[in-house]
Short mmCIF file of C-alpha atoms in Angstrom, two decimals:
data_model
loop_
_atom_site.label_atom_id
_atom_site.label_comp_id
_atom_site.label_asym_id
_atom_site.label_seq_id
_atom_site.Cartn_x
_atom_site.Cartn_y
_atom_site.Cartn_z
CA MET A 1 86.66 174.54 107.81
CA SER A 2 82.58 177.17 108.44
CA PHE A 3 80.42 173.87 108.03
CA GLU A 4 79.15 170.98 109.84
CA THR A 5 78.36 168.97 107.77
CA PHE A 6 79.24 167.48 104.20
CA ALA A 7 75.14 168.43 103.97
CA ASP A 8 75.63 171.41 104.92
CA PHE A 9 77.98 172.62 102.58
CA LEU A 10 75.68 172.27 99.78
CA ALA A 11 73.23 174.37 100.99
CA MET A 12 75.14 177.04 101.76
CA GLY A 13 71.81 177.70 104.19
CA LYS A 14 69.24 178.05 102.03
CA HIS A 15 70.98 179.85 99.16
CA GLY A 16 72.50 176.64 97.90
CA LEU A 17 70.82 176.18 94.67
CA TYR A 18 72.42 180.22 93.50
CA VAL A 19 75.99 179.12 94.98
CA TRP A 20 76.42 176.39 92.91
CA LEU A 21 74.13 177.19 90.16
CA CYS A 22 77.06 180.91 89.81
CA TYR A 23 79.59 177.86 90.26
CA GLY A 24 78.03 175.46 87.65
CA VAL A 25 77.21 177.49 85.02
CA ALA A 26 81.08 179.36 86.27
CA VAL A 27 83.03 175.92 85.38
CA LEU A 28 80.60 175.31 81.90
CA VAL A 29 81.61 178.15 80.54
CA ILE A 30 85.11 177.93 81.50
CA ALA A 31 85.50 174.55 79.82
CA GLY A 32 83.03 175.71 76.72
CA ASN A 33 86.17 178.19 76.38
CA VAL A 34 89.36 175.65 76.55
CA LEU A 35 86.97 173.08 74.81
CA ALA A 36 86.02 175.05 71.92
CA LEU A 37 89.77 176.12 71.40
CA ARG A 38 90.78 172.34 71.53
CA ARG A 39 88.06 171.60 69.66
CA GLN A 40 88.96 173.85 66.35
CA ARG A 41 92.50 173.07 66.98
CA ARG A 42 92.10 169.54 66.14
CA ARG A 43 89.84 170.18 63.38
CA PHE A 44 92.31 172.65 61.12
CA PHE A 45 95.41 169.24 61.81
CA ARG A 46 92.72 166.94 60.63
CA GLU A 47 91.72 169.24 57.41
CA ALA A 48 95.02 170.94 56.47
CA ALA A 49 96.31 166.62 56.80
CA ALA A 50 93.97 166.19 54.79
CA LEU A 51 94.57 168.56 52.24
CA GLN A 52 97.98 168.14 52.33
CA LYS A 53 96.93 164.25 50.63
CA ARG A 54 95.03 165.63 48.36
CA ARG A 55 97.85 168.04 47.04
CA GLU A 56 100.32 164.98 46.83
CA ALA A 57 97.30 162.83 45.22
CA ASP A 58 97.33 165.74 42.65
CA SER A 59 100.92 166.05 42.04
CA ALA A 60 101.29 162.40 41.90
CA MET B 1 118.50 188.19 74.31
CA PRO B 2 118.60 192.06 73.57
CA LEU B 3 115.34 193.67 73.30
CA LYS B 4 115.71 194.29 70.55
CA THR B 5 115.81 190.86 69.50
CA LEU B 6 113.24 189.75 71.07
CA TRP B 7 111.13 192.86 69.35
CA HIS B 8 112.34 191.35 65.72
CA ARG B 9 111.42 187.74 67.77
CA MET B 10 108.21 189.03 67.72
CA GLY B 11 107.13 189.24 64.41
CA SER B 12 108.23 185.67 63.62
CA PRO B 13 105.53 183.43 64.00
CA ARG B 14 106.90 180.27 63.74
CA TRP B 15 109.27 181.60 66.90
CA MET B 16 106.46 182.15 68.38
CA TYR B 17 104.45 179.55 67.95
CA GLN B 18 107.42 177.63 69.36
CA MET B 19 108.32 179.33 72.38
CA SER B 20 104.21 179.19 72.95
CA GLY B 21 103.91 175.53 73.36
CA SER B 22 104.65 174.90 77.13
CA TRP B 23 103.46 178.19 78.62
CA VAL B 24 99.86 177.06 77.57
CA TRP B 25 100.67 173.74 79.82
CA VAL B 26 102.11 176.31 82.55
CA LEU B 27 99.07 178.65 82.71
CA GLY B 28 96.78 176.37 82.37
CA VAL B 29 97.97 174.80 84.76
CA MET B 30 98.60 177.23 87.62
CA ALA B 31 94.52 178.76 86.33
CA THR B 32 93.30 175.43 87.23
CA VAL B 33 95.29 174.55 90.76
CA LEU B 34 94.77 178.43 91.52
CA LEU B 35 91.05 178.48 90.96
CA ILE B 36 90.70 174.98 92.78
CA VAL B 37 91.72 176.53 95.16
CA GLY B 38 90.26 179.77 95.45
CA SER B 39 87.13 177.78 94.87
CA LEU B 40 87.33 175.41 97.95
CA TRP B 41 89.20 177.37 99.89
CA GLY B 42 86.19 180.99 99.07
CA LEU B 43 83.56 177.83 99.05
CA ALA B 44 84.15 176.23 102.29
CA PHE B 45 86.29 177.21 104.67
CA ALA B 46 86.32 181.46 104.49
CA PRO B 47 83.18 182.54 106.87
CA ALA B 48 80.53 183.17 106.20
CA ASP B 49 79.10 187.27 105.81
CA TYR B 50 77.83 188.38 109.09
CA GLN B 51 75.05 190.27 106.82
CA GLN B 52 74.45 188.10 103.60
CA GLY B 53 75.24 185.03 104.74
CA ASN B 54 76.18 181.72 102.42
CA SER B 55 75.08 183.31 99.33
CA PHE B 56 77.64 186.32 99.40
CA ARG B 57 80.31 183.19 98.17
CA ILE B 58 79.47 183.78 94.42
CA ILE B 59 81.52 186.52 95.30
CA TYR B 60 84.67 184.84 94.09
CA ILE B 61 82.97 184.06 90.51
CA HIS B 62 81.86 187.39 90.08
CA VAL B 63 84.83 189.95 90.89
CA PRO B 64 86.93 187.94 89.28
CA THR B 65 85.51 187.26 85.86
CA ALA B 66 84.03 191.41 86.98
CA ILE B 67 88.01 191.92 86.91
CA VAL B 68 89.11 189.76 83.70
CA SER B 69 87.09 191.28 81.03
CA GLN B 70 87.75 194.58 81.72
CA SER B 71 90.94 193.90 81.65
CA THR B 72 90.60 192.09 78.08
CA TYR B 73 89.05 194.63 76.96
CA MET B 74 91.78 196.96 77.93
CA LEU B 75 94.16 194.58 76.28
CA LEU B 76 91.51 194.74 72.85
CA GLY B 77 92.16 198.60 72.95
CA ALA B 78 95.96 198.37 73.25
CA ALA B 79 95.99 195.60 70.94
CA GLY B 80 93.79 198.26 67.87
CA LEU B 81 96.76 201.21 68.90
CA VAL B 82 99.64 199.03 67.96
CA LEU B 83 97.55 198.01 65.10
CA LEU B 84 97.21 201.11 63.95
CA VAL B 85 100.90 202.66 64.44
CA TRP B 86 103.10 199.81 64.60
CA ARG B 87 101.09 197.29 61.63
CA MET B 88 102.32 194.39 64.35
CA LYS B 89 100.91 191.01 63.14
CA VAL B 90 100.23 190.16 66.23
CA ALA B 91 98.00 193.17 68.18
CA ASP B 92 95.89 191.88 65.36
CA MET B 93 95.91 188.31 66.34
CA VAL B 94 95.74 189.00 70.09
CA LEU B 95 92.18 191.82 68.71
CA ALA B 96 91.18 189.05 66.47
CA THR B 97 91.01 185.86 69.20
CA ALA B 98 89.78 187.15 72.84
CA VAL B 99 86.66 188.65 72.04
CA PRO B 100 85.77 185.58 72.72
CA PHE B 101 87.44 184.96 76.17
CA GLY B 102 85.96 188.18 77.35
CA MET B 103 82.06 188.09 75.83
CA SER B 104 82.60 185.00 77.77
CA MET B 105 83.82 185.88 80.90
CA THR B 106 81.50 189.22 80.67
CA ALA B 107 77.96 187.40 79.91
CA LEU B 108 79.00 184.71 83.24
CA ALA B 109 80.25 188.19 85.46
CA LEU B 110 76.35 189.83 84.55
CA PHE B 111 74.66 186.78 85.32
CA THR B 112 76.44 185.89 88.41
CA GLY B 113 76.06 189.42 89.60
CA ALA B 114 72.60 188.67 89.19
CA VAL B 115 71.93 185.41 91.19
CA TRP B 116 73.93 187.16 93.52
CA GLY B 117 71.31 189.99 93.68
CA LYS B 118 68.03 188.02 93.90
CA PRO B 119 68.85 186.22 97.36
CA THR B 120 70.57 189.29 98.99
CA TRP B 121 68.62 192.22 97.65
CA GLY B 122 65.42 190.41 96.35
CA THR B 123 66.21 191.26 92.96
CA TRP B 124 67.60 190.13 90.06
CA TRP B 125 68.54 192.94 87.87
CA VAL B 126 69.26 196.57 89.64
CA TRP B 127 69.97 199.36 86.87
CA ASP B 128 72.89 199.99 89.19
CA ALA B 129 75.94 201.79 87.88
CA ARG B 130 77.94 198.76 88.00
CA THR B 131 75.73 196.07 86.74
CA THR B 132 74.36 198.39 83.39
CA SER B 133 78.73 199.22 82.50
CA MET B 134 79.61 196.26 82.35
CA LEU B 135 76.23 195.94 80.29
CA VAL B 136 77.32 198.63 78.13
CA LEU B 137 80.76 196.72 78.21
CA LEU B 138 79.55 193.56 76.65
CA PHE B 139 77.80 195.45 73.84
CA LEU B 140 81.06 196.24 73.60
CA TYR B 141 81.97 192.98 72.55
CA PHE B 142 79.31 192.37 71.36
CA GLY B 143 80.15 194.85 68.73
CA LEU B 144 83.41 194.04 68.11
CA TYR B 145 82.63 190.72 67.25
CA ALA B 146 79.87 190.78 64.84
CA LEU B 147 82.41 193.35 62.51
CA ARG B 148 85.12 191.00 62.50
CA GLN B 149 82.03 188.62 61.39
CA ALA B 150 80.88 191.27 58.51
CA ILE B 151 84.50 192.24 56.69
CA PRO B 152 85.25 189.50 54.77
CA ARG B 153 88.67 190.69 54.54
CA GLN B 154 91.07 189.46 57.16
CA GLU B 155 93.41 192.03 56.93
CA THR B 156 90.66 194.26 57.14
CA ALA B 157 88.69 193.25 59.61
CA GLY B 158 91.51 193.48 61.86
CA ARG B 159 91.95 197.12 61.19
CA ALA B 160 88.12 198.00 62.07
CA CYS B 161 88.44 196.20 64.75
CA ALA B 162 91.17 197.88 65.78
CA VAL B 163 89.73 201.14 65.74
CA LEU B 164 87.21 200.31 67.33
CA ALA B 165 88.70 198.64 70.22
CA LEU B 166 90.60 202.10 70.79
CA VAL B 167 87.69 204.30 70.25
CA GLY B 168 85.56 201.63 72.82
CA VAL B 169 88.43 201.21 75.27
CA ILE B 170 88.46 205.69 75.16
CA ASN B 171 84.26 205.28 75.35
CA ILE B 172 84.65 203.37 78.57
CA PRO B 173 85.74 205.26 81.29
CA ILE B 174 83.35 208.04 80.32
CA ILE B 175 80.26 205.70 80.29
CA LYS B 176 81.24 204.80 83.88
CA TYR B 177 82.03 208.37 85.32
CA SER B 178 78.43 208.91 83.21
CA VAL B 179 76.07 206.05 84.98
CA ASP B 180 77.89 206.10 88.43
CA TRP B 181 76.96 210.07 88.14
CA TRP B 182 72.83 208.97 87.07
CA LEU B 183 72.98 206.25 90.30
CA THR B 184 73.65 209.06 92.26
CA LEU B 185 70.13 210.45 90.04
CA HIS B 186 68.42 208.11 90.21
CA GLN B 187 68.48 205.44 93.38
CA PRO B 188 69.39 206.05 97.09
CA ALA B 189 73.12 204.30 97.71
CA THR B 190 70.63 201.04 99.41
CA PHE B 191 71.88 198.93 97.33
CA LYS B 192 75.70 198.79 97.55
CA LEU B 193 76.15 195.74 95.34
CA THR B 194 80.11 195.10 95.23
CA GLU B 195 81.08 197.39 97.01
CA ALA B 196 83.33 195.79 99.64
CA PRO B 197 83.21 196.91 103.23
CA ALA B 198 87.10 196.11 105.37
CA MET B 199 87.06 191.94 104.89
CA PRO B 200 89.01 190.34 106.82
CA PRO B 201 91.73 188.24 105.18
CA GLU B 202 90.67 184.54 105.18
CA MET B 203 87.79 186.20 103.21
CA TRP B 204 90.41 188.27 100.92
CA LEU B 205 92.00 186.08 100.40
CA PRO B 206 90.54 183.18 98.45
CA LEU B 207 89.36 186.51 96.18
CA ALA B 208 92.71 187.41 95.54
CA VAL B 209 93.45 182.94 94.93
CA ASN B 210 91.29 183.31 92.63
CA VAL B 211 92.09 186.68 90.59
CA LEU B 212 94.44 185.61 89.88
CA GLY B 213 93.61 182.41 88.91
CA ILE B 214 91.12 183.88 86.81
CA TYR B 215 94.82 185.73 84.92
CA CYS B 216 96.10 182.68 84.22
CA LEU B 217 93.34 181.18 82.79
CA LEU B 218 92.85 183.97 79.79
CA GLY B 219 97.08 183.80 79.41
CA ALA B 220 96.68 180.28 79.09
CA VAL B 221 93.18 180.85 76.27
CA LEU B 222 94.48 183.83 75.05
CA LEU B 223 97.87 182.12 73.72
CA ALA B 224 96.57 179.12 72.68
CA ALA B 225 93.41 180.79 70.30
CA LEU B 226 96.97 182.66 69.05
CA ARG B 227 98.16 179.89 68.57
CA LEU B 228 95.73 178.02 66.70
CA GLU B 229 95.67 182.08 64.73
CA ILE B 230 99.47 181.73 64.26
CA LEU B 231 98.65 177.86 62.32
CA ARG B 232 95.85 178.67 60.74
CA ARG B 233 97.31 182.41 59.17
CA GLU B 234 100.82 180.17 58.07
CA ARG B 235 99.04 176.63 57.12
CA ASP B 236 100.88 177.56 53.74
CA THR B 237 104.22 177.34 54.67
CA GLN B 238 107.21 174.74 55.08
CA TRP B 239 107.06 174.51 58.67
CA VAL B 240 103.40 174.18 59.60
CA ARG B 241 103.28 171.28 56.67
CA GLU B 242 105.85 169.75 57.94
CA LEU B 243 104.14 170.00 61.57
CA VAL B 244 100.93 168.72 60.04
CA ALA B 245 102.82 165.98 58.52
CA ALA B 246 104.49 165.31 61.99
CA ARG B 247 101.71 164.75 64.11
CA MET C 1 93.22 224.79 47.30
CA SER C 2 93.41 226.45 50.95
CA VAL C 3 91.74 224.86 54.04
CA ALA C 4 89.41 226.80 54.59
CA GLY C 5 88.01 226.41 51.00
CA VAL C 6 88.69 222.71 50.87
CA PHE C 7 86.28 222.92 53.76
CA VAL C 8 83.36 224.62 51.90
CA GLY C 9 83.55 223.13 48.80
CA GLN C 10 82.27 220.15 50.45
CA LEU C 11 80.04 221.38 52.99
CA ARG C 12 78.40 223.36 49.96
CA ARG C 13 78.55 219.84 47.67
CA GLU C 14 76.68 218.54 51.10
CA PHE C 15 74.50 220.56 50.81
CA LYS C 16 73.75 220.20 46.68
CA LEU C 17 73.19 216.76 47.57
CA LEU C 18 70.67 216.90 49.57
CA LEU C 19 68.20 219.41 48.23
CA GLN C 20 67.91 217.15 45.30
CA SER C 21 67.16 214.16 47.87
CA ARG C 22 63.74 216.68 49.55
CA GLU C 23 62.67 213.43 51.10
CA GLU C 24 65.19 211.95 52.98
CA LEU C 25 66.76 215.44 53.84
CA ALA C 26 63.16 214.87 55.54
CA ASN C 27 63.77 210.84 56.97
CA PRO C 28 65.22 211.60 60.41
CA LEU C 29 62.27 214.04 61.37
CA ILE C 30 58.86 212.50 59.73
CA PHE C 31 61.30 209.38 62.48
CA LEU C 32 60.39 211.31 64.48
CA PHE C 33 57.53 212.54 64.95
CA LEU C 34 55.67 209.58 64.03
CA ALA C 35 57.34 207.89 66.59
CA LEU C 36 56.18 210.52 69.34
CA THR C 37 52.89 210.14 68.32
CA LEU C 38 53.01 206.51 68.63
CA PHE C 39 54.83 206.73 71.76
CA ALA C 40 51.56 208.83 72.80
CA LEU C 41 49.01 206.88 71.87
CA GLY C 42 50.86 203.78 73.38
CA GLY C 43 51.17 205.64 76.63
CA GLY C 44 47.52 206.27 76.58
CA GLY C 45 47.64 209.90 75.68
CA SER C 46 47.93 210.22 80.21
CA PRO C 47 49.99 214.34 80.33
CA GLU C 48 51.23 212.94 83.53
CA MET C 49 52.62 210.07 82.35
CA LEU C 50 54.05 211.49 79.04
CA ARG C 51 56.02 214.42 80.81
CA ASP C 52 57.85 212.20 83.37
CA PHE C 53 59.24 210.24 80.29
CA ALA C 54 59.76 213.60 78.10
CA PRO C 55 63.32 213.74 78.83
CA ALA C 56 63.63 209.90 77.88
CA ILE C 57 62.22 209.39 75.02
CA ILE C 58 63.35 212.55 73.24
CA TRP C 59 66.36 211.80 73.71
CA VAL C 60 66.37 208.07 72.71
CA LEU C 61 64.05 209.10 69.76
CA VAL C 62 66.76 211.73 69.16
CA LEU C 63 69.79 209.19 69.40
CA LEU C 64 68.21 206.90 66.95
CA ALA C 65 67.15 209.38 64.83
CA ASN C 66 70.36 210.24 64.07
CA LEU C 67 70.89 206.66 64.00
CA LEU C 68 69.27 206.87 60.51
CA ALA C 69 70.33 209.48 59.31
CA LEU C 70 73.64 208.02 59.78
CA GLU C 71 73.81 205.12 57.18
CA GLY C 72 73.43 207.84 54.79
CA LEU C 73 76.65 209.68 55.81
CA PHE C 74 78.86 207.63 53.64
CA ARG C 75 76.96 205.67 51.61
CA ARG C 76 76.10 207.56 48.67
CA ASP C 77 79.22 208.69 47.90
CA TYR C 78 80.54 205.47 48.79
CA ASP C 79 77.65 204.04 45.69
CA ASP C 80 78.74 206.29 42.74
CA GLY C 81 82.23 206.19 43.88
CA SER C 82 82.92 209.89 44.18
CA LEU C 83 83.87 208.80 48.17
CA GLU C 84 87.07 207.04 46.63
CA MET C 85 88.75 209.80 44.98
CA LEU C 86 88.06 212.15 48.29
CA VAL C 87 90.25 209.50 50.15
CA LEU C 88 92.61 209.48 47.44
CA MET C 89 92.99 212.34 46.25
CA ALA C 90 91.85 214.72 49.76
CA GLU C 91 95.02 215.81 52.35
CA PRO C 92 94.33 216.11 54.81
CA LEU C 93 91.42 213.66 54.87
CA PHE C 94 90.30 215.07 58.48
CA LEU C 95 88.88 218.32 56.42
CA PRO C 96 86.59 216.94 53.78
CA VAL C 97 85.36 214.11 56.40
CA LEU C 98 84.21 217.38 59.76
CA ALA C 99 82.94 219.01 56.40
CA LYS C 100 80.90 216.21 55.69
CA ILE C 101 79.79 215.73 59.33
CA LEU C 102 78.64 218.69 60.52
CA ALA C 103 76.16 218.51 57.37
CA HIS C 104 75.08 215.56 59.08
CA TRP C 105 74.59 217.67 62.36
CA ILE C 106 72.56 220.59 60.82
CA TYR C 107 70.24 218.15 58.73
CA SER C 108 69.77 216.16 62.44
CA GLY C 109 70.83 218.04 65.23
CA LEU C 110 70.26 221.53 64.92
CA ALA C 111 67.56 220.08 62.94
CA MET C 112 66.17 217.81 65.92
CA THR C 113 67.01 220.65 67.88
CA VAL C 114 65.33 223.13 65.94
CA LEU C 115 61.86 221.21 66.44
CA ALA C 116 62.40 219.74 70.01
CA PRO C 117 59.90 222.62 70.46
CA LEU C 118 57.25 220.92 69.49
CA ALA C 119 57.96 217.48 70.42
CA ALA C 120 57.52 218.81 73.64
CA LEU C 121 54.16 220.48 72.98
CA ILE C 122 53.17 216.83 72.30
CA LEU C 123 54.39 215.05 75.08
CA PHE C 124 53.88 217.71 77.61
CA LEU C 125 57.18 218.97 78.90
CA PRO C 126 56.65 222.21 81.04
CA ALA C 127 57.26 225.27 78.47
CA GLU C 128 60.45 225.86 81.66
CA VAL C 129 62.71 223.07 81.32
CA LEU C 130 62.66 224.21 77.12
CA PRO C 131 65.80 225.46 77.18
CA THR C 132 67.56 223.97 79.25
CA LEU C 133 66.47 220.11 76.07
CA LEU C 134 67.52 222.47 73.33
CA LEU C 135 70.55 223.17 75.10
CA THR C 136 71.23 219.43 75.54
CA LEU C 137 71.10 218.50 72.48
CA LEU C 138 72.59 222.28 71.19
CA VAL C 139 75.63 220.57 73.09
CA GLY C 140 74.64 216.54 73.02
CA THR C 141 74.09 216.52 69.10
CA PRO C 142 77.34 217.04 67.92
CA ALA C 143 79.62 214.53 70.15
CA LEU C 144 76.08 212.02 68.19
CA SER C 145 77.38 212.63 64.90
CA LEU C 146 80.60 213.05 65.70
CA ILE C 147 80.84 208.95 66.92
CA GLY C 148 78.42 208.03 65.06
CA ALA C 149 80.57 208.92 61.52
CA ILE C 150 83.49 206.16 63.20
CA GLY C 151 80.91 204.13 62.80
CA ALA C 152 78.78 204.80 59.10
CA ALA C 153 83.16 204.81 58.22
CA LEU C 154 83.49 201.27 59.12
CA THR C 155 80.52 199.79 58.00
CA VAL C 156 80.17 201.25 54.93
CA SER C 157 81.06 199.22 52.41
CA LEU C 158 79.11 196.78 53.94
CA ARG C 159 75.69 195.20 52.41
CA ARG C 160 74.04 195.10 55.46
CA GLY C 161 75.42 197.31 57.56
CA GLY C 162 72.31 198.54 59.04
CA VAL C 163 71.79 196.44 62.51
CA LEU C 164 76.06 196.62 62.99
CA LEU C 165 76.29 200.38 62.37
CA ALA C 166 73.24 200.59 65.56
CA LEU C 167 75.11 196.93 67.57
CA LEU C 168 78.81 199.62 66.77
CA VAL C 169 77.19 203.09 67.80
CA LEU C 170 74.01 202.60 70.87
CA PRO C 171 76.34 201.71 73.22
CA LEU C 172 79.09 204.49 72.79
CA TYR C 173 75.86 206.91 72.64
CA VAL C 174 75.04 205.53 76.32
CA PRO C 175 76.65 208.79 78.25
CA VAL C 176 75.27 211.24 75.63
CA LEU C 177 71.65 209.96 76.89
CA ILE C 178 72.46 209.49 80.54
CA PHE C 179 73.87 213.50 80.87
CA GLY C 180 71.73 214.48 78.22
CA ALA C 181 67.43 213.26 79.39
CA GLY C 182 70.26 213.40 82.98
CA ALA C 183 70.15 217.13 83.01
CA VAL C 184 66.35 217.40 81.71
CA VAL C 185 65.32 215.73 84.36
CA GLU C 186 66.65 217.47 87.01
CA ALA C 187 65.58 220.56 85.37
CA MET C 188 61.72 219.46 85.93
CA ALA C 189 62.47 218.53 89.87
CA GLY C 190 64.12 221.82 90.11
CA ILE C 191 68.05 220.43 90.63
CA GLU C 192 70.84 222.44 89.19
CA ASN C 193 72.15 221.17 86.59
CA MET C 194 75.19 222.44 84.98
CA ALA C 195 77.39 220.41 85.53
CA GLN C 196 75.86 217.57 82.46
CA ILE C 197 76.32 220.68 80.46
CA TYR C 198 79.81 220.71 81.17
CA TRP C 199 79.70 216.92 80.30
CA LEU C 200 77.73 216.86 77.81
CA LEU C 201 80.42 219.82 76.72
CA VAL C 202 83.09 217.57 77.01
CA ILE C 203 82.37 215.00 75.84
CA THR C 204 81.74 216.72 72.10
CA MET C 205 84.66 218.86 72.75
CA VAL C 206 86.96 215.08 72.88
CA ALA C 207 84.57 213.24 70.10
CA LEU C 208 86.25 216.68 67.83
CA THR C 209 89.29 216.26 68.79
CA ILE C 210 89.21 213.11 67.80
CA ALA C 211 86.77 211.91 65.81
CA PRO C 212 87.73 213.78 62.28
CA PHE C 213 90.87 211.19 62.56
CA LEU C 214 89.16 208.31 63.65
CA VAL C 215 86.07 208.71 60.49
CA SER C 216 89.53 209.16 57.87
CA ALA C 217 91.37 206.12 59.43
CA ALA C 218 88.48 204.54 59.25
CA LEU C 219 87.90 205.39 55.41
CA LYS C 220 91.26 204.60 54.65
CA ILE C 221 90.70 200.45 56.24
CA SER C 222 87.14 200.70 54.70
CA LEU C 223 87.78 201.11 51.18
CA GLU C 224 91.10 199.58 51.00
CA GLN C 225 90.50 195.95 49.55
#
């Protein structure tokens, strides 16, 4: 451990804003990639299911 | 399994879809664990740089994203070549799905580089060799993205992007070299951005962990996007219908 | 028809078409000189400042003028259907393609090289670096036409291809700009600059080897729907 206290860890020796900004944005970007894929996947299944229902209704 | 059978099965979307399901999770968990371990290690346990102090810890996110964004473009170029020469469907799908990830990683590398530069060298932006070639790489990604959006027919868009990715890959070394050259012309070498000095292991080990982690992330995101693309393209086949009905 | 016959025939056709639309022919050059004038006015007419930026201004405007001319490279032939005929009939396709690129270079790159002394005069570029400027333009602009043709071929079937073409092509022009303007800057500082000129030559040669085939492939892709 290279920091004495948790407050030191957050402060990063006066560079806290820069370091945490970078990691924060990185988490957002990575999460954005993953969540976008999950949303698209769900939308595909929702739309495909709706389409199939409509087709079944048409043929019935 | 004999290699030839594997090659043929690679052409079967259904087989690809079924095989890749667990891999997404394996790679995703590995990426999560590695990135958390590497980042915490780098943030809390690695010693501070004796010159830069703690702002140096940005390296643990900056360098992996920069590396993976270049690798992703190389992958796009390779996929382009495979698509144009052998017309493999998988290559077309890689070309269609890897661009957003690569683009976001390039932007992230540029952003973290800028934020790192401010406390360390007193400036957000430097027209230095690496920064500039990353910026050009970002434009190359924009180009691929925009070209695909502009062409309505999927097959045409794929092959057009393949040509563009190939040209980009041929150009990247020339761009790098030219920018290196230009740097020696304009700038005395006072700014050495990531010109890594001999780092002690407790500094570079977390970096290695994060690089590995981000490659796992690339694998997981790319596979997940590929699976979605397979579903979209095989929407009307029997097996996808059964899959949808089973949900 | 012989190989040379195909090439010369296509070249002759290009020039005939170019001469039919003279105002279009002059467009890149008009753009170049208008923009040069605007730069001089915007820079307050200060000779020192204009001279310092002259290599960059001239090279950037050459890139943009080249881009402007690229849009028409395949567009007219696409519109009247003769491009489709060409792609269907020509064997090998890269010969007429190369002829079209050569015609494009002659009326953009070569024309600008010829008129560059005038641009140098407007921007107070010292006369002794003029040979360097001309040499870099002569060696570097073919690469621009060759690389740009790939972008033009990829976007020929798209209605609003203008900005897209710029986005695709300009990043690929970066090395040519760096070596071209860099060589002139070094000549102004009195530094040896043959290396950059060789590099421009390398880029042009690589482009000449690869581009005609990629342009042919791109044209086939653009026309297949």
